Amino acid sequence: MEPLFGVVLGLVLAVASPAQDSCTCATNKWAVCAQDGPGNCTCRLVGSDHPVDCSTLTSKCFLMKAEMIPLKEKRLWRPPHGLSDTDGIYNPDCEDSGVFKARQCNQSSTCWCVNTAGVRRTEKGDRSLSCSELVRTRWIYIELTHKRSSSAFDVPDVAKALTQLFESRYKLHPKYIAAIKYDPPLIQIRLDQNKKPRWDVDIADVAYYFEKDVNNDSIFHSNSKLTVSVNGDALAIEKLWIYYVDEKPPEFCMRQLAAGISAVVTVVVLTAGIGIAVLLILRWLHTRKYKKFESKEMREIKTPSLE
């Protein structure tokens, strides 16, 4: 009887172990998951304790908030590049839905307005700064270059490979991929999302996931390195640039622009003034030399010859 019991117990443990291991969030490595019932795995995000839907991408706002949590609170896990490069990273204020609040502030009471991608679109001010609305980022332009190979890829093959990547890895419907242009080694991608149904991922979240993948700091739980294949050949991405275009133009303060223009005008005027002064000095020196020569000739003419 005991051997039979041991076999049964071993089978139970073998079945239970994979179930326990499967309680992870495939689309978010920052999520902490727990088995709270048979076949029921609940995941919450570090830093905000919000429940995470692991069947889709997590909002960029929640992800940035999670990145600001000290590493010791992240289950002793340290990403390859961690927080050493914090350019553009801040601890954002998020709505319960995961979208950015229109006004963001830091600990020194400095505030600014952002778009739905969390990118600053106004000058910084104090806490009296008012942001009337969260302006939607409608277009995102992605430019990237790949390492040069012996021969360039075909344009349709590159477009097909990247479309499949965004659809399968980032859950982005192909209708939001407005264009993909390829001029070796430059690839340009335009994402266009004027209106977003609740069930579709946001292009700002897609761009953030993609940027992290390219920088070898994947947000996915597997933390696997991004690989893009074009007809069996690797498309090795080398450099990446992302540009955000909002429904409304940014509202940067005109006095900053005026100060910049004034500085440029000042430099131009000074340069022109120095140039004119140099020309006048050279002209004066040339005229003085000519008068000296003319005076010498006149003296020689007036002096009688001794012969």
PDB file of C-alpha atoms in Angstrom:
ATOM      1  CA  MET A   1       0.000   0.000   0.000  1.00  0.00           C
ATOM      2  CA  GLU A   2       2.802   2.394   0.879  1.00  0.00           C
ATOM      3  CA  PRO A   3       4.515   2.074  -2.521  1.00  0.00           C
ATOM      4  CA  LEU A   4       1.192   2.781  -4.186  1.00  0.00           C
ATOM      5  CA  PHE A   5       0.668   5.845  -1.980  1.00  0.00           C
ATOM      6  CA  GLY A   6       4.142   7.082  -2.861  1.00  0.00           C
ATOM      7  CA  VAL A   7       3.429   6.784  -6.566  1.00  0.00           C
ATOM      8  CA  VAL A   8       0.147   8.688  -6.203  1.00  0.00           C
ATOM      9  CA  LEU A   9       1.814  11.419  -4.136  1.00  0.00           C
ATOM     10  CA  GLY A  10       4.570  11.749  -6.717  1.00  0.00           C
ATOM     11  CA  LEU A  11       2.017  12.171  -9.491  1.00  0.00           C
ATOM     12  CA  VAL A  12       0.161  14.826  -7.497  1.00  0.00           C
ATOM     13  CA  LEU A  13       3.364  16.768  -6.887  1.00  0.00           C
ATOM     14  CA  ALA A  14       4.377  16.446 -10.512  1.00  0.00           C
ATOM     15  CA  VAL A  15       1.049  17.908 -11.607  1.00  0.00           C
ATOM     16  CA  ALA A  16       1.038  20.625  -8.946  1.00  0.00           C
ATOM     17  CA  SER A  17       4.585  21.792  -9.655  1.00  0.00           C
ATOM     18  CA  PRO A  18       3.979  22.931 -13.253  1.00  0.00           C
ATOM     19  CA  ALA A  19       0.746  24.587 -12.144  1.00  0.00           C
ATOM     20  CA  GLN A  20       2.671  26.558  -9.546  1.00  0.00           C
ATOM     21  CA  ASP A  21       5.385  27.451 -12.033  1.00  0.00           C
ATOM     22  CA  SER A  22       2.787  28.598 -14.556  1.00  0.00           C
ATOM     23  CA  CYS A  23       1.551  31.266 -12.150  1.00  0.00           C
ATOM     24  CA  THR A  24       3.525  34.016 -13.820  1.00  0.00           C
ATOM     25  CA  CYS A  25       2.649  37.008 -15.967  1.00  0.00           C
ATOM     26  CA  ALA A  26       3.978  36.425 -19.481  1.00  0.00           C
ATOM     27  CA  THR A  27       3.598  40.062 -20.529  1.00  0.00           C
ATOM     28  CA  ASN A  28       5.004  41.741 -17.403  1.00  0.00           C
ATOM     29  CA  LYS A  29       8.078  40.735 -15.432  1.00  0.00           C
ATOM     30  CA  TRP A  30       7.282  43.371 -12.775  1.00  0.00           C
ATOM     31  CA  ALA A  31       4.089  41.564 -11.754  1.00  0.00           C
ATOM     32  CA  VAL A  32       3.942  39.508  -8.559  1.00  0.00           C
ATOM     33  CA  CYS A  33       1.686  36.479  -9.001  1.00  0.00           C
ATOM     34  CA  ALA A  34       0.113  34.085  -6.501  1.00  0.00           C
ATOM     35  CA  GLN A  35      -2.009  30.969  -6.812  1.00  0.00           C
ATOM     36  CA  ASP A  36      -5.193  31.824  -4.890  1.00  0.00           C
ATOM     37  CA  GLY A  37      -7.162  28.758  -5.908  1.00  0.00           C
ATOM     38  CA  PRO A  38      -7.116  25.694  -8.130  1.00  0.00           C
ATOM     39  CA  GLY A  39      -6.181  26.950 -11.591  1.00  0.00           C
ATOM     40  CA  ASN A  40      -6.598  30.581 -10.526  1.00  0.00           C
ATOM     41  CA  CYS A  41      -3.503  32.813 -10.703  1.00  0.00           C
ATOM     42  CA  THR A  42      -3.729  36.466  -9.624  1.00  0.00           C
ATOM     43  CA  CYS A  43      -1.029  38.961 -10.595  1.00  0.00           C
ATOM     44  CA  ARG A  44      -0.507  42.458  -9.235  1.00  0.00           C
ATOM     45  CA  LEU A  45       1.957  45.144 -10.258  1.00  0.00           C
ATOM     46  CA  VAL A  46       4.881  46.131  -8.064  1.00  0.00           C
ATOM     47  CA  GLY A  47       4.614  49.746  -6.961  1.00  0.00           C
ATOM     48  CA  SER A  48       0.883  50.263  -7.424  1.00  0.00           C
ATOM     49  CA  ASP A  49      -0.654  46.914  -6.392  1.00  0.00           C
ATOM     50  CA  HIS A  50      -3.016  47.131  -9.378  1.00  0.00           C
ATOM     51  CA  PRO A  51      -4.256  43.847 -10.830  1.00  0.00           C
ATOM     52  CA  VAL A  52      -2.561  42.996 -14.124  1.00  0.00           C
ATOM     53  CA  ASP A  53      -4.222  41.503 -17.195  1.00  0.00           C
ATOM     54  CA  CYS A  54      -1.453  39.206 -18.406  1.00  0.00           C
ATOM     55  CA  SER A  55      -3.209  38.470 -21.691  1.00  0.00           C
ATOM     56  CA  THR A  56      -2.262  41.917 -23.022  1.00  0.00           C
ATOM     57  CA  LEU A  57       0.281  44.701 -22.525  1.00  0.00           C
ATOM     58  CA  THR A  58       0.441  46.681 -19.300  1.00  0.00           C
ATOM     59  CA  SER A  59       0.036  50.447 -19.574  1.00  0.00           C
ATOM     60  CA  LYS A  60       3.214  52.478 -19.880  1.00  0.00           C
ATOM     61  CA  CYS A  61       2.258  54.579 -16.850  1.00  0.00           C
ATOM     62  CA  PHE A  62       2.092  51.532 -14.551  1.00  0.00           C
ATOM     63  CA  LEU A  63       5.340  50.182 -16.010  1.00  0.00           C
ATOM     64  CA  MET A  64       7.219  53.420 -15.353  1.00  0.00           C
ATOM     65  CA  LYS A  65       5.899  53.490 -11.797  1.00  0.00           C
ATOM     66  CA  ALA A  66       7.115  49.911 -11.260  1.00  0.00           C
ATOM     67  CA  GLU A  67      10.572  50.810 -12.580  1.00  0.00           C
ATOM     68  CA  MET A  68      10.936  53.495  -9.904  1.00  0.00           C
ATOM     69  CA  ILE A  69      10.557  50.987  -7.056  1.00  0.00           C
ATOM     70  CA  PRO A  70      13.901  50.172  -5.365  1.00  0.00           C
ATOM     71  CA  LEU A  71      15.430  46.992  -6.732  1.00  0.00           C
ATOM     72  CA  LYS A  72      15.277  45.231  -3.358  1.00  0.00           C
ATOM     73  CA  GLU A  73      11.469  45.288  -3.603  1.00  0.00           C
ATOM     74  CA  LYS A  74      11.474  43.637  -7.030  1.00  0.00           C
ATOM     75  CA  ARG A  75      11.829  40.043  -5.898  1.00  0.00           C
ATOM     76  CA  LEU A  76      15.636  40.378  -5.918  1.00  0.00           C
ATOM     77  CA  TRP A  77      15.535  40.614  -9.717  1.00  0.00           C
ATOM     78  CA  ARG A  78      17.814  43.080 -11.480  1.00  0.00           C
ATOM     79  CA  PRO A  79      17.309  43.844 -15.172  1.00  0.00           C
ATOM     80  CA  PRO A  80      20.365  43.921 -17.457  1.00  0.00           C
ATOM     81  CA  HIS A  81      20.458  47.725 -17.574  1.00  0.00           C
ATOM     82  CA  GLY A  82      18.287  48.384 -14.507  1.00  0.00           C
ATOM     83  CA  LEU A  83      17.842  52.016 -13.601  1.00  0.00           C
ATOM     84  CA  SER A  84      21.335  53.132 -14.563  1.00  0.00           C
ATOM     85  CA  ASP A  85      19.926  54.999 -17.552  1.00  0.00           C
ATOM     86  CA  THR A  86      16.996  57.032 -16.206  1.00  0.00           C
ATOM     87  CA  ASP A  87      16.662  59.452 -19.116  1.00  0.00           C
ATOM     88  CA  GLY A  88      12.944  60.119 -19.507  1.00  0.00           C
ATOM     89  CA  ILE A  89      12.010  57.942 -16.521  1.00  0.00           C
ATOM     90  CA  TYR A  90      10.089  59.466 -13.612  1.00  0.00           C
ATOM     91  CA  ASN A  91       7.609  58.249 -11.016  1.00  0.00           C
ATOM     92  CA  PRO A  92       4.276  59.067 -12.705  1.00  0.00           C
ATOM     93  CA  ASP A  93       0.798  59.624 -11.324  1.00  0.00           C
ATOM     94  CA  CYS A  94      -1.601  57.161 -12.959  1.00  0.00           C
ATOM     95  CA  GLU A  95      -5.352  56.883 -13.138  1.00  0.00           C
ATOM     96  CA  ASP A  96      -6.927  53.623 -11.951  1.00  0.00           C
ATOM     97  CA  SER A  97      -7.300  52.634 -15.602  1.00  0.00           C
ATOM     98  CA  GLY A  98      -3.540  52.900 -16.102  1.00  0.00           C
ATOM     99  CA  VAL A  99      -3.485  56.090 -18.184  1.00  0.00           C
ATOM    100  CA  PHE A 100      -1.263  59.003 -17.221  1.00  0.00           C
ATOM    101  CA  LYS A 101      -2.749  61.896 -15.313  1.00  0.00           C
ATOM    102  CA  ALA A 102      -2.549  65.052 -17.401  1.00  0.00           C
ATOM    103  CA  ARG A 103      -0.332  66.790 -14.835  1.00  0.00           C
ATOM    104  CA  GLN A 104       2.801  65.176 -13.484  1.00  0.00           C
ATOM    105  CA  CYS A 105       4.899  66.490 -10.590  1.00  0.00           C
ATOM    106  CA  ASN A 106       8.146  65.467  -8.952  1.00  0.00           C
ATOM    107  CA  GLN A 107       9.176  65.620  -5.317  1.00  0.00           C
ATOM    108  CA  SER A 108      10.485  69.171  -5.664  1.00  0.00           C
ATOM    109  CA  SER A 109       6.999  70.506  -6.557  1.00  0.00           C
ATOM    110  CA  THR A 110       7.938  70.946 -10.207  1.00  0.00           C
ATOM    111  CA  CYS A 111       5.034  70.086 -12.517  1.00  0.00           C
ATOM    112  CA  TRP A 112       4.402  69.699 -16.246  1.00  0.00           C
ATOM    113  CA  CYS A 113       1.714  68.447 -18.627  1.00  0.00           C
ATOM    114  CA  VAL A 114       2.058  65.196 -20.551  1.00  0.00           C
ATOM    115  CA  ASN A 115       0.353  63.383 -23.413  1.00  0.00           C
ATOM    116  CA  THR A 116      -1.065  59.849 -23.312  1.00  0.00           C
ATOM    117  CA  ALA A 117       2.466  58.533 -23.904  1.00  0.00           C
ATOM    118  CA  GLY A 118       3.687  60.276 -20.748  1.00  0.00           C
ATOM    119  CA  VAL A 119       5.904  62.638 -22.753  1.00  0.00           C
ATOM    120  CA  ARG A 120       6.175  66.246 -21.559  1.00  0.00           C
ATOM    121  CA  ARG A 121       4.376  68.708 -23.838  1.00  0.00           C
ATOM    122  CA  THR A 122       4.678  71.957 -21.808  1.00  0.00           C
ATOM    123  CA  GLU A 123       7.325  73.912 -19.975  1.00  0.00           C
ATOM    124  CA  LYS A 124       7.851  72.969 -16.335  1.00  0.00           C
ATOM    125  CA  GLY A 125       6.174  75.056 -13.646  1.00  0.00           C
ATOM    126  CA  ASP A 126       5.091  74.870 -10.003  1.00  0.00           C
ATOM    127  CA  ARG A 127       2.037  73.174  -8.517  1.00  0.00           C
ATOM    128  CA  SER A 128      -0.172  76.027  -9.689  1.00  0.00           C
ATOM    129  CA  LEU A 129       0.278  74.720 -13.241  1.00  0.00           C
ATOM    130  CA  SER A 130      -3.066  73.587 -14.680  1.00  0.00           C
ATOM    131  CA  CYS A 131      -3.407  70.844 -17.296  1.00  0.00           C
ATOM    132  CA  SER A 132      -6.973  70.941 -18.567  1.00  0.00           C
ATOM    133  CA  GLU A 133      -6.873  67.667 -20.521  1.00  0.00           C
ATOM    134  CA  LEU A 134      -4.770  64.637 -21.338  1.00  0.00           C
ATOM    135  CA  VAL A 135      -3.928  65.138 -25.013  1.00  0.00           C
ATOM    136  CA  ARG A 136      -3.863  61.943 -27.006  1.00  0.00           C
ATOM    137  CA  THR A 137      -0.758  60.824 -28.891  1.00  0.00           C
ATOM    138  CA  ARG A 138      -2.246  59.959 -32.256  1.00  0.00           C
ATOM    139  CA  TRP A 139       0.848  59.100 -34.285  1.00  0.00           C
ATOM    140  CA  ILE A 140       4.104  57.459 -33.324  1.00  0.00           C
ATOM    141  CA  TYR A 141       7.035  57.434 -35.722  1.00  0.00           C
ATOM    142  CA  ILE A 142       9.665  54.779 -35.148  1.00  0.00           C
ATOM    143  CA  GLU A 143      12.974  54.952 -36.962  1.00  0.00           C
ATOM    144  CA  LEU A 144      15.542  52.207 -36.658  1.00  0.00           C
ATOM    145  CA  THR A 145      18.635  51.018 -38.430  1.00  0.00           C
ATOM    146  CA  HIS A 146      19.902  47.482 -38.765  1.00  0.00           C
ATOM    147  CA  LYS A 147      23.417  46.201 -39.101  1.00  0.00           C
ATOM    148  CA  ARG A 148      24.537  46.088 -42.689  1.00  0.00           C
ATOM    149  CA  SER A 149      24.621  42.677 -44.315  1.00  0.00           C
ATOM    150  CA  SER A 150      26.008  41.442 -47.599  1.00  0.00           C
ATOM    151  CA  SER A 151      22.701  42.205 -49.307  1.00  0.00           C
ATOM    152  CA  ALA A 152      19.685  44.323 -48.405  1.00  0.00           C
ATOM    153  CA  PHE A 153      16.331  42.747 -47.606  1.00  0.00           C
ATOM    154  CA  ASP A 154      13.347  43.064 -49.903  1.00  0.00           C
ATOM    155  CA  VAL A 155      10.934  45.818 -48.849  1.00  0.00           C
ATOM    156  CA  PRO A 156       7.795  43.599 -48.747  1.00  0.00           C
ATOM    157  CA  ASP A 157       9.625  40.979 -46.657  1.00  0.00           C
ATOM    158  CA  VAL A 158      10.729  43.570 -44.075  1.00  0.00           C
ATOM    159  CA  ALA A 159       7.204  45.021 -43.847  1.00  0.00           C
ATOM    160  CA  LYS A 160       5.706  41.548 -43.430  1.00  0.00           C
ATOM    161  CA  ALA A 161       8.190  40.520 -40.723  1.00  0.00           C
ATOM    162  CA  LEU A 162       7.666  43.694 -38.664  1.00  0.00           C
ATOM    163  CA  THR A 163       3.889  43.557 -39.045  1.00  0.00           C
ATOM    164  CA  GLN A 164       3.892  39.982 -37.738  1.00  0.00           C
ATOM    165  CA  LEU A 165       6.186  41.022 -34.880  1.00  0.00           C
ATOM    166  CA  PHE A 166       3.909  43.850 -33.720  1.00  0.00           C
ATOM    167  CA  GLU A 167       0.818  41.668 -34.068  1.00  0.00           C
ATOM    168  CA  SER A 168       2.107  38.525 -32.354  1.00  0.00           C
ATOM    169  CA  ARG A 169       4.428  39.928 -29.689  1.00  0.00           C
ATOM    170  CA  TYR A 170       2.739  43.234 -28.841  1.00  0.00           C
ATOM    171  CA  LYS A 171      -0.917  42.357 -29.637  1.00  0.00           C
ATOM    172  CA  LEU A 172      -1.210  45.347 -31.998  1.00  0.00           C
ATOM    173  CA  HIS A 173      -3.855  45.062 -34.705  1.00  0.00           C
ATOM    174  CA  PRO A 174      -2.312  45.563 -38.180  1.00  0.00           C
ATOM    175  CA  LYS A 175      -4.829  48.324 -38.902  1.00  0.00           C
ATOM    176  CA  TYR A 176      -2.825  50.606 -36.588  1.00  0.00           C
ATOM    177  CA  ILE A 177       0.357  50.112 -38.631  1.00  0.00           C
ATOM    178  CA  ALA A 178      -0.102  52.910 -41.157  1.00  0.00           C
ATOM    179  CA  ALA A 179       3.146  52.472 -43.065  1.00  0.00           C
ATOM    180  CA  ILE A 180       6.510  50.728 -43.092  1.00  0.00           C
ATOM    181  CA  LYS A 181       9.226  52.148 -45.349  1.00  0.00           C
ATOM    182  CA  TYR A 182      12.622  50.622 -45.919  1.00  0.00           C
ATOM    183  CA  ASP A 183      15.693  52.352 -47.333  1.00  0.00           C
ATOM    184  CA  PRO A 184      18.638  50.166 -46.260  1.00  0.00           C
ATOM    185  CA  PRO A 185      19.706  50.286 -43.505  1.00  0.00           C
ATOM    186  CA  LEU A 186      16.934  52.702 -42.337  1.00  0.00           C
ATOM    187  CA  ILE A 187      13.454  51.421 -41.483  1.00  0.00           C
ATOM    188  CA  GLN A 188      10.588  53.826 -40.773  1.00  0.00           C
ATOM    189  CA  ILE A 189       7.407  52.693 -39.052  1.00  0.00           C
ATOM    190  CA  ARG A 190       4.327  54.833 -38.544  1.00  0.00           C
ATOM    191  CA  LEU A 191       1.704  53.808 -36.004  1.00  0.00           C
ATOM    192  CA  ASP A 192      -1.609  55.653 -36.316  1.00  0.00           C
ATOM    193  CA  GLN A 193      -4.316  55.313 -33.680  1.00  0.00           C
ATOM    194  CA  ASN A 194      -6.842  58.142 -33.767  1.00  0.00           C
ATOM    195  CA  LYS A 195      -9.373  56.355 -31.575  1.00  0.00           C
ATOM    196  CA  LYS A 196      -8.723  53.322 -29.389  1.00  0.00           C
ATOM    197  CA  PRO A 197     -11.409  50.889 -28.298  1.00  0.00           C
ATOM    198  CA  ARG A 198     -11.015  49.652 -24.748  1.00  0.00           C
ATOM    199  CA  TRP A 199     -10.002  46.159 -25.852  1.00  0.00           C
ATOM    200  CA  ASP A 200      -7.151  47.287 -28.147  1.00  0.00           C
ATOM    201  CA  VAL A 201      -3.627  47.960 -26.913  1.00  0.00           C
ATOM    202  CA  ASP A 202      -2.374  51.536 -26.977  1.00  0.00           C
ATOM    203  CA  ILE A 203       0.360  52.393 -29.474  1.00  0.00           C
ATOM    204  CA  ALA A 204       2.245  54.241 -26.690  1.00  0.00           C
ATOM    205  CA  ASP A 205       2.442  50.994 -24.701  1.00  0.00           C
ATOM    206  CA  VAL A 206       3.532  49.103 -27.824  1.00  0.00           C
ATOM    207  CA  ALA A 207       6.318  51.609 -28.496  1.00  0.00           C
ATOM    208  CA  TYR A 208       7.512  51.358 -24.880  1.00  0.00           C
ATOM    209  CA  TYR A 209       7.616  47.544 -24.944  1.00  0.00           C
ATOM    210  CA  PHE A 210       9.417  47.647 -28.293  1.00  0.00           C
ATOM    211  CA  GLU A 211      11.965  50.182 -27.029  1.00  0.00           C
ATOM    212  CA  LYS A 212      12.706  48.022 -23.992  1.00  0.00           C
ATOM    213  CA  ASP A 213      13.121  44.952 -26.205  1.00  0.00           C
ATOM    214  CA  VAL A 214      15.558  46.726 -28.510  1.00  0.00           C
ATOM    215  CA  ASN A 215      17.579  47.897 -25.481  1.00  0.00           C
ATOM    216  CA  ASN A 216      17.786  44.299 -24.179  1.00  0.00           C
ATOM    217  CA  ASP A 217      15.651  45.183 -21.148  1.00  0.00           C
ATOM    218  CA  SER A 218      12.526  43.235 -22.051  1.00  0.00           C
ATOM    219  CA  ILE A 219       9.409  43.675 -19.953  1.00  0.00           C
ATOM    220  CA  PHE A 220       8.130  40.208 -20.833  1.00  0.00           C
ATOM    221  CA  HIS A 221       8.518  37.635 -18.080  1.00  0.00           C
ATOM    222  CA  SER A 222      10.724  35.410 -20.201  1.00  0.00           C
ATOM    223  CA  ASN A 223      13.120  38.359 -20.595  1.00  0.00           C
ATOM    224  CA  SER A 224      14.073  36.803 -23.896  1.00  0.00           C
ATOM    225  CA  LYS A 225      16.122  38.805 -26.356  1.00  0.00           C
ATOM    226  CA  LEU A 226      14.185  40.280 -29.245  1.00  0.00           C
ATOM    227  CA  THR A 227      14.816  38.448 -32.518  1.00  0.00           C
ATOM    228  CA  VAL A 228      13.420  39.592 -35.842  1.00  0.00           C
ATOM    229  CA  SER A 229      13.767  37.254 -38.798  1.00  0.00           C
ATOM    230  CA  VAL A 230      13.274  38.178 -42.451  1.00  0.00           C
ATOM    231  CA  ASN A 231      12.966  35.029 -44.563  1.00  0.00           C
ATOM    232  CA  GLY A 232      15.189  33.169 -42.135  1.00  0.00           C
ATOM    233  CA  ASP A 233      17.837  35.899 -41.921  1.00  0.00           C
ATOM    234  CA  ALA A 234      18.241  37.896 -38.708  1.00  0.00           C
ATOM    235  CA  LEU A 235      17.349  41.584 -38.775  1.00  0.00           C
ATOM    236  CA  ALA A 236      19.802  42.925 -36.195  1.00  0.00           C
ATOM    237  CA  ILE A 237      18.471  46.283 -34.956  1.00  0.00           C
ATOM    238  CA  GLU A 238      21.269  48.725 -34.221  1.00  0.00           C
ATOM    239  CA  LYS A 239      19.735  52.118 -33.356  1.00  0.00           C
ATOM    240  CA  LEU A 240      16.232  53.275 -32.467  1.00  0.00           C
ATOM    241  CA  TRP A 241      14.448  56.647 -32.380  1.00  0.00           C
ATOM    242  CA  ILE A 242      10.816  57.238 -31.362  1.00  0.00           C
ATOM    243  CA  TYR A 243       8.846  60.428 -32.064  1.00  0.00           C
ATOM    244  CA  TYR A 244       5.387  61.274 -30.690  1.00  0.00           C
ATOM    245  CA  VAL A 245       2.807  63.396 -32.516  1.00  0.00           C
ATOM    246  CA  ASP A 246      -0.221  64.580 -30.522  1.00  0.00           C
ATOM    247  CA  GLU A 247      -3.699  65.553 -31.634  1.00  0.00           C
ATOM    248  CA  LYS A 248      -2.859  69.104 -30.544  1.00  0.00           C
ATOM    249  CA  PRO A 249       0.487  70.917 -30.905  1.00  0.00           C
ATOM    250  CA  PRO A 250       2.685  71.177 -27.799  1.00  0.00           C
ATOM    251  CA  GLU A 251       2.291  74.209 -25.568  1.00  0.00           C
ATOM    252  CA  PHE A 252       5.852  75.217 -24.856  1.00  0.00           C
ATOM    253  CA  CYS A 253       6.142  78.756 -23.486  1.00  0.00           C
ATOM    254  CA  MET A 254       6.714  81.396 -26.177  1.00  0.00           C
ATOM    255  CA  ARG A 255       9.098  83.371 -23.972  1.00  0.00           C
ATOM    256  CA  GLN A 256      11.480  80.442 -24.066  1.00  0.00           C
ATOM    257  CA  LEU A 257      11.240  80.475 -27.841  1.00  0.00           C
ATOM    258  CA  ALA A 258      11.668  84.260 -27.880  1.00  0.00           C
ATOM    259  CA  ALA A 259      14.745  83.971 -25.675  1.00  0.00           C
ATOM    260  CA  GLY A 260      16.213  81.424 -28.054  1.00  0.00           C
ATOM    261  CA  ILE A 261      15.496  83.602 -31.080  1.00  0.00           C
ATOM    262  CA  SER A 262      16.931  86.640 -29.269  1.00  0.00           C
ATOM    263  CA  ALA A 263      20.117  84.720 -28.524  1.00  0.00           C
ATOM    264  CA  VAL A 264      20.452  83.685 -32.159  1.00  0.00           C
ATOM    265  CA  VAL A 265      19.846  87.263 -33.356  1.00  0.00           C
ATOM    266  CA  THR A 266      22.442  88.556 -30.889  1.00  0.00           C
ATOM    267  CA  VAL A 267      25.046  86.098 -32.154  1.00  0.00           C
ATOM    268  CA  VAL A 268      24.277  86.999 -35.778  1.00  0.00           C
ATOM    269  CA  VAL A 269      24.479  90.749 -35.073  1.00  0.00           C
ATOM    270  CA  LEU A 270      27.761  90.382 -33.168  1.00  0.00           C
ATOM    271  CA  THR A 271      29.242  88.248 -35.923  1.00  0.00           C
ATOM    272  CA  ALA A 272      28.166  90.744 -38.581  1.00  0.00           C
ATOM    273  CA  GLY A 273      29.502  93.642 -36.524  1.00  0.00           C
ATOM    274  CA  ILE A 274      32.886  92.001 -36.033  1.00  0.00           C
ATOM    275  CA  GLY A 275      33.037  91.183 -39.759  1.00  0.00           C
ATOM    276  CA  ILE A 276      32.275  94.772 -40.740  1.00  0.00           C
ATOM    277  CA  ALA A 277      34.831  96.078 -38.260  1.00  0.00           C
ATOM    278  CA  VAL A 278      37.522  93.773 -39.684  1.00  0.00           C
ATOM    279  CA  LEU A 279      36.704  94.915 -43.233  1.00  0.00           C
ATOM    280  CA  LEU A 280      36.903  98.604 -42.225  1.00  0.00           C
ATOM    281  CA  ILE A 281      40.272  98.063 -40.528  1.00  0.00           C
ATOM    282  CA  LEU A 282      41.664  96.222 -43.550  1.00  0.00           C
ATOM    283  CA  ARG A 283      40.370  98.976 -45.835  1.00  0.00           C
ATOM    284  CA  TRP A 284      41.909 101.639 -43.634  1.00  0.00           C
ATOM    285  CA  LEU A 285      45.289  99.867 -43.605  1.00  0.00           C
ATOM    286  CA  HIS A 286      45.176  99.442 -47.379  1.00  0.00           C
ATOM    287  CA  THR A 287      44.275 103.143 -47.892  1.00  0.00           C
ATOM    288  CA  ARG A 288      47.033 104.298 -45.523  1.00  0.00           C
ATOM    289  CA  LYS A 289      49.629 102.198 -47.315  1.00  0.00           C
ATOM    290  CA  TYR A 290      48.534 103.603 -50.693  1.00  0.00           C
ATOM    291  CA  LYS A 291      48.733 107.221 -49.437  1.00  0.00           C
ATOM    292  CA  LYS A 292      52.227 106.606 -48.084  1.00  0.00           C
ATOM    293  CA  PHE A 293      53.331 105.235 -51.445  1.00  0.00           C
ATOM    294  CA  GLU A 294      51.743 108.177 -53.297  1.00  0.00           C
ATOM    295  CA  SER A 295      53.385 110.718 -50.994  1.00  0.00           C
ATOM    296  CA  LYS A 296      56.791 109.115 -51.543  1.00  0.00           C
ATOM    297  CA  GLU A 297      56.382 109.311 -55.330  1.00  0.00           C
ATOM    298  CA  MET A 298      55.405 112.986 -55.129  1.00  0.00           C
ATOM    299  CA  ARG A 299      58.512 113.780 -53.098  1.00  0.00           C
ATOM    300  CA  GLU A 300      60.732 112.040 -55.640  1.00  0.00           C
ATOM    301  CA  ILE A 301      59.179 114.056 -58.474  1.00  0.00           C
ATOM    302  CA  LYS A 302      59.636 117.399 -56.702  1.00  0.00           C
ATOM    303  CA  THR A 303      63.248 116.742 -55.689  1.00  0.00           C
ATOM    304  CA  PRO A 304      65.647 118.145 -58.438  1.00  0.00           C
ATOM    305  CA  SER A 305      68.123 115.748 -59.865  1.00  0.00           C
ATOM    306  CA  LEU A 306      71.766 116.348 -58.935  1.00  0.00           C
ATOM    307  CA  GLU A 307      72.814 115.529 -62.496  1.00  0.00           C
TER     308      GLU A 307
END
